[in-house]
Coordinates of C-alpha atoms and ligand atoms in Angstrom, one line a residue:
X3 CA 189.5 -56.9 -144.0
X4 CA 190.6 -56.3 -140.7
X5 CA 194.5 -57.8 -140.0
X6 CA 194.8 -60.3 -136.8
X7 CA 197.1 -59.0 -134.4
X8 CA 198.5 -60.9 -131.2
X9 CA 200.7 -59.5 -128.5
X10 CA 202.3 -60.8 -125.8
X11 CA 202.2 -59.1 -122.7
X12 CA 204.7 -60.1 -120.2
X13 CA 203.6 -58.5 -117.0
X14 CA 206.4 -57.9 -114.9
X15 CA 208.5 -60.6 -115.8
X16 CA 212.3 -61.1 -117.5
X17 CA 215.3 -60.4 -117.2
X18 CA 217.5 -58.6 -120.2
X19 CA 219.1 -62.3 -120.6
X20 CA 215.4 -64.2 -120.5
X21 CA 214.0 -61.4 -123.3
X22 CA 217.0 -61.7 -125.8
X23 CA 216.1 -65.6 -125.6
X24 CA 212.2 -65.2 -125.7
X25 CA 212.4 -62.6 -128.4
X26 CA 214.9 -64.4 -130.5
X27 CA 212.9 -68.0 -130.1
X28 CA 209.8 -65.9 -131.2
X29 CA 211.4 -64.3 -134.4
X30 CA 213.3 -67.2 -135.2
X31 CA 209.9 -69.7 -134.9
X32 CA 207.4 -67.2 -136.5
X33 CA 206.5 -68.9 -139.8
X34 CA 207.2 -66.7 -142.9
X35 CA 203.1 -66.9 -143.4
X36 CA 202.1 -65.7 -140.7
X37 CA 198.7 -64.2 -141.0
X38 CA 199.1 -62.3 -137.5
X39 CA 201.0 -59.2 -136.7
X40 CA 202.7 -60.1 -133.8
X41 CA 203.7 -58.1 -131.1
X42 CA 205.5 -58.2 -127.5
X43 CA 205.3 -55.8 -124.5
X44 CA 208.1 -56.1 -121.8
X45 CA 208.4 -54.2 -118.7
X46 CA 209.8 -50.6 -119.3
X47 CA 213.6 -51.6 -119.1
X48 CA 213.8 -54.0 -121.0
X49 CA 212.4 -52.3 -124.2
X50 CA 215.5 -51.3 -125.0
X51 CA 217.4 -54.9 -125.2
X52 CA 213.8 -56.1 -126.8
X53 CA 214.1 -53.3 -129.4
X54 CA 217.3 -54.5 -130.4
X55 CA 217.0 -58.2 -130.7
X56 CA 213.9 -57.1 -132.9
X57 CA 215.5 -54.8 -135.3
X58 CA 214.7 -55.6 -139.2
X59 CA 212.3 -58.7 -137.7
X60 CA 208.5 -58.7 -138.2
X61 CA 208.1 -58.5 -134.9
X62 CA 207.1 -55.6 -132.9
X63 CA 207.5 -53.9 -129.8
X64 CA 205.3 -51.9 -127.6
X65 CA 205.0 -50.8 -124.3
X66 CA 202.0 -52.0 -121.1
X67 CA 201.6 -48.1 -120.4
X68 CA 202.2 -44.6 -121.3
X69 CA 202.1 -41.4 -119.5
X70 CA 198.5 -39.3 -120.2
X71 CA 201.4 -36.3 -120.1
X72 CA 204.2 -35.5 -123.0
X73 CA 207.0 -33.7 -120.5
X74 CA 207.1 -32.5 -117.2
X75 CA 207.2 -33.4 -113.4
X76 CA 205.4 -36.9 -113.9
X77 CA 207.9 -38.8 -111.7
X78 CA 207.8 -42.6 -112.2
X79 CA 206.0 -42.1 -115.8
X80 CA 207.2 -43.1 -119.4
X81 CA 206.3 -40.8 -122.3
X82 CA 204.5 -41.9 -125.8
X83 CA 208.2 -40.2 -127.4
X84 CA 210.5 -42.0 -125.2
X85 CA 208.8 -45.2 -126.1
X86 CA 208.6 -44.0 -129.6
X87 CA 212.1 -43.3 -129.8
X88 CA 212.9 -47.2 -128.1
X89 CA 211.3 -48.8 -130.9
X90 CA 207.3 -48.7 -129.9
X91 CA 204.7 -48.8 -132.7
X92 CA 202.1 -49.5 -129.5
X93 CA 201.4 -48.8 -125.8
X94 CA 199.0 -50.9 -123.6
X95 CA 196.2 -48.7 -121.6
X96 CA 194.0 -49.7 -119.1
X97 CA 194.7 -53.1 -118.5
X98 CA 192.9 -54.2 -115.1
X99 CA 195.9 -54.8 -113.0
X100 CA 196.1 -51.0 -113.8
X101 CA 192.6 -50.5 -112.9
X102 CA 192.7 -52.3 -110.1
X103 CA 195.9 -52.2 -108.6
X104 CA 196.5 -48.4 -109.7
X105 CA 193.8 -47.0 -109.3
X106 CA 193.6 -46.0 -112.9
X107 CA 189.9 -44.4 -113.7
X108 CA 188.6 -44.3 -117.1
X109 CA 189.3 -40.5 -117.7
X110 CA 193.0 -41.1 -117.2
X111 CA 193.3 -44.1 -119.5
X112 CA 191.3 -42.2 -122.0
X113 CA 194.2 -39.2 -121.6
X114 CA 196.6 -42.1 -121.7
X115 CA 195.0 -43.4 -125.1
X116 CA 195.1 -39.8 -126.5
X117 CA 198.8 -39.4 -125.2
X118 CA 199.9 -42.2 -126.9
X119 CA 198.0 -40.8 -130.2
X120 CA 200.4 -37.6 -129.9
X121 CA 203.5 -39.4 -129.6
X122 CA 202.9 -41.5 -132.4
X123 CA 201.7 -44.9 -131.3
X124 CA 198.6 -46.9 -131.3
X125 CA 197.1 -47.6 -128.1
X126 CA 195.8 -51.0 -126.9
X127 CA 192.9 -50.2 -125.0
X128 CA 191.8 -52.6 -122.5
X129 CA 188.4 -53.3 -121.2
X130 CA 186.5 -55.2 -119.4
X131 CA 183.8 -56.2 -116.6
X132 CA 185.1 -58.3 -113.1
X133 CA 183.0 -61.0 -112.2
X134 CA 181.0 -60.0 -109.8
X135 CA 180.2 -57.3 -112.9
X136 CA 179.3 -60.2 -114.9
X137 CA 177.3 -62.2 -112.2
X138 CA 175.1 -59.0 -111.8
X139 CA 174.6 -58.6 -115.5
X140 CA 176.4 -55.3 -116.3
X141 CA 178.7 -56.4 -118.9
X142 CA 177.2 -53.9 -121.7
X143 CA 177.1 -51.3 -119.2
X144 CA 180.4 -51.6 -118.0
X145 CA 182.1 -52.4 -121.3
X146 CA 180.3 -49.7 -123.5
X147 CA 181.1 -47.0 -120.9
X148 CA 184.9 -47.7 -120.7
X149 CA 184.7 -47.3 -124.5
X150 CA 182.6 -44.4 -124.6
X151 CA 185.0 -42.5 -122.2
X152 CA 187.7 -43.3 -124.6
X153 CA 185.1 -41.9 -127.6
X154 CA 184.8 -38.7 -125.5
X155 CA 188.5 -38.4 -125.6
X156 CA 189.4 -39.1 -128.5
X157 CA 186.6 -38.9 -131.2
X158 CA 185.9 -41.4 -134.1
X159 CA 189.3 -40.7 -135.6
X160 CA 191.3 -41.2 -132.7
X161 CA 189.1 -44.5 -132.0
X162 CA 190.1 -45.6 -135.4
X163 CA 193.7 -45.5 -134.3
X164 CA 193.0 -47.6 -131.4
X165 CA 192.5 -51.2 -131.0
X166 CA 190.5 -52.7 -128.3
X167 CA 191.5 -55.3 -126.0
X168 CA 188.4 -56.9 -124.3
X169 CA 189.3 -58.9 -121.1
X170 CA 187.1 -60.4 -119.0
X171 CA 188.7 -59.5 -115.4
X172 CA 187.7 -63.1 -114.3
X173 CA 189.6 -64.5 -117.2
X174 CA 192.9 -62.7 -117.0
X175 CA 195.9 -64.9 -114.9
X176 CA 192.7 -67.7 -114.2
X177 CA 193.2 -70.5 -116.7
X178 CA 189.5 -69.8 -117.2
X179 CA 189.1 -68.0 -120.4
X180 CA 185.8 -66.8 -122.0
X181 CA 184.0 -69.4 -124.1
X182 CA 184.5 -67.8 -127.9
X183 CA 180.6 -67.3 -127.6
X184 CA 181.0 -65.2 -124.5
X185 CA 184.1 -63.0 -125.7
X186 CA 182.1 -62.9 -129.3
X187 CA 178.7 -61.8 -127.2
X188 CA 181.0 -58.7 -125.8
X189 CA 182.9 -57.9 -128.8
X190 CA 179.9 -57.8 -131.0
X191 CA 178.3 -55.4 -128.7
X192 CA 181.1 -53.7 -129.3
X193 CA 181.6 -53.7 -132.7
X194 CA 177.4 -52.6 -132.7
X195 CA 178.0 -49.5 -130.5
X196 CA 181.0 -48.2 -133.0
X197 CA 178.9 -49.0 -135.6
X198 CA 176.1 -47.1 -134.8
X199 CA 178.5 -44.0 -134.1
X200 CA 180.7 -44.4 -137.7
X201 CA 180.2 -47.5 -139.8
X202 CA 183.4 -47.0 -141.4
X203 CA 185.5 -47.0 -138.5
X204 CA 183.7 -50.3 -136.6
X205 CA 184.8 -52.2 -139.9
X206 CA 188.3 -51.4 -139.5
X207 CA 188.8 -51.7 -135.7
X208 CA 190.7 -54.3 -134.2
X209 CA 189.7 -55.9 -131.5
X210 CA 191.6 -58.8 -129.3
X211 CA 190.4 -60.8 -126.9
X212 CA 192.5 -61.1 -123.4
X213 CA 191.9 -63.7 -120.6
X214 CA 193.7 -67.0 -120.1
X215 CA 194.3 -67.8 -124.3
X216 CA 196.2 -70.6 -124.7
X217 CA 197.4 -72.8 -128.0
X218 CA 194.5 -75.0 -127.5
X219 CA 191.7 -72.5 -127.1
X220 CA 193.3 -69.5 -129.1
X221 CA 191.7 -71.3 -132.7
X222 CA 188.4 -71.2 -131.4
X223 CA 188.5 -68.0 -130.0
X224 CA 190.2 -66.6 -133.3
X225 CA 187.6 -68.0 -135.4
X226 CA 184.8 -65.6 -133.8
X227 CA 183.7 -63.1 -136.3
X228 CA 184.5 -60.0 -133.8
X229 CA 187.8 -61.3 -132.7
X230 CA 190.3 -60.2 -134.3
X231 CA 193.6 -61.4 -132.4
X232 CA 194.6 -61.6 -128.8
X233 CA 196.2 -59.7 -126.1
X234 CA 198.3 -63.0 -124.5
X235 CA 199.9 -62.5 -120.4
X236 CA 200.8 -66.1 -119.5
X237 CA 201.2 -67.8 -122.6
X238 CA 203.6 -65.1 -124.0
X239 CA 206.2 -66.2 -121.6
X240 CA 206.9 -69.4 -122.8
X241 CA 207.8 -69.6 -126.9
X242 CA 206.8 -72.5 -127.9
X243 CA 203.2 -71.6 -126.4
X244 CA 203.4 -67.8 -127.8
X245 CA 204.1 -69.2 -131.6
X246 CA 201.3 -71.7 -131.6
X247 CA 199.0 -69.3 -130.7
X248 CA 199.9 -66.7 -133.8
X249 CA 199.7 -69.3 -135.7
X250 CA 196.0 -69.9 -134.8
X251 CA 195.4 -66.5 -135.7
X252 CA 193.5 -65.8 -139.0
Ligands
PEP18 C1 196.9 -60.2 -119.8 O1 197.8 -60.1 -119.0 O2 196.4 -59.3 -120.4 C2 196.3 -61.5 -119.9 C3 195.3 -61.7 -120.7 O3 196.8 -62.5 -119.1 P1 196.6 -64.1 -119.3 O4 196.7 -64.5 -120.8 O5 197.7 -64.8 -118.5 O6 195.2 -64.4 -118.8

């Protein structure tokens, strides 16, 4: 039985005021049944402020990146121990923005994802095709080999420490998410491909679903055998919004 998880990534956005008020709202709204871990990434400098509002709360804190290197001349980068040390239990690699807008390659989010391993936290690994991907029907291509370069890396025990965020790049920021057939299409390929590398380990996986979730789709989507939680931008910034949807979680 595979535990939901949802976490809220805020993108660059907040201030240290705004995420002592979003965090508290969260904890303080987060019913005591909850069947959802529930988790929130801030920007970088704002963990620390995050990590204290969330002290001895059920709610947990990671980071949207993590440097592929544990010391050294790696100006600009965060290590998988600094985080640690803030309070992380998780780090975000490979969203698209990071893709995209970093040039961020597979190989280097895979060393990001085995980085993260080192230093003690989970990585979220993100993955998913852009639309022009989808329109030319290489979803399963590109999909599988973004996992399988994090498979190289790591092995089948790393990948078991993982959790996979699939997001459709067409979905993410768009208000248009993936139907829950569409997301459940990709994250049952997926789930098959681990399968058919270590049975054991594809049971266990987690795997969210990212793109444009909101209170009234996340039910549906969470209701999808393969889906096993979300990875929420947009919707995490607003509380009221963020809560409904862990609620819908399974
Ligand atoms: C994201 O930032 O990972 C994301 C899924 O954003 P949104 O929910 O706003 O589409």
């Amino acid at each position: 039985m595979r535990r939901a998880l949802v976490a809220g990534n805020w993108k660059m956005h907040g201030s240290r005021e705004q995420a002592r008020r979003l965090i508290t709202e969260t904890v303080d709204g987060l019913p005591a049944d909850c069947a959802a871990e529930v988790v929130v990434l801030p920007p970088f400098v704002l963990l620390p402020v995050a990590a204290g509002v969330l002290e001895g709360s059920r709610v947990g804190l990671g980071a949207q990146n993590v440097c592929d290197a544990d010391e050294g001349a790696y100006t600009g980068e965060v290590s998988a121990a600094m985080l640690r040390e803030t309070g992380c239990r998780y780090a975000l690699v490979g969203h698209s923005e990071r893709r995209a807008l970093y040039g961020e390659d597979d190989a280097l989010v895979a060393r990001r994802a085995a980085a993260a391993l080192r230093g003690g936290l989970s990585p979220i690994v993100c993955l998913g095709e852009t639309l022009e991907q989808r329109e030319r029907d290489l979803t399963a291509e590109v999909v599988l080999s973004q996992l399988d370069a994090v498979v190289a890396e790591l092995g089948m025990v790393g990948l078991a420490r993982c959790v996979l965020a699939y997001e459709p790049v067409w979905a993410i920021g768009t208000g248009r998410s993936a139907s829950p057939e569409q997301a459940q299409d990709v994250h049952g390929l997926l789930r098959e491909h681990v399968r058919r590398l270590d049975a054991g380990v594809a049971e266990t996986l987690r795997m969210l679903y990212g793109g444009s979730v909101k209170p009234d789709n996340a039910g549906a989507l969470f209701a999808m055998p393969d889906i096993d939680g979300g990875l929420i931008g947009g919707a995490s910034l607003k509380s009221a919004d963020f809560l409904a949807i862990c609620r819908a979680a399974r």
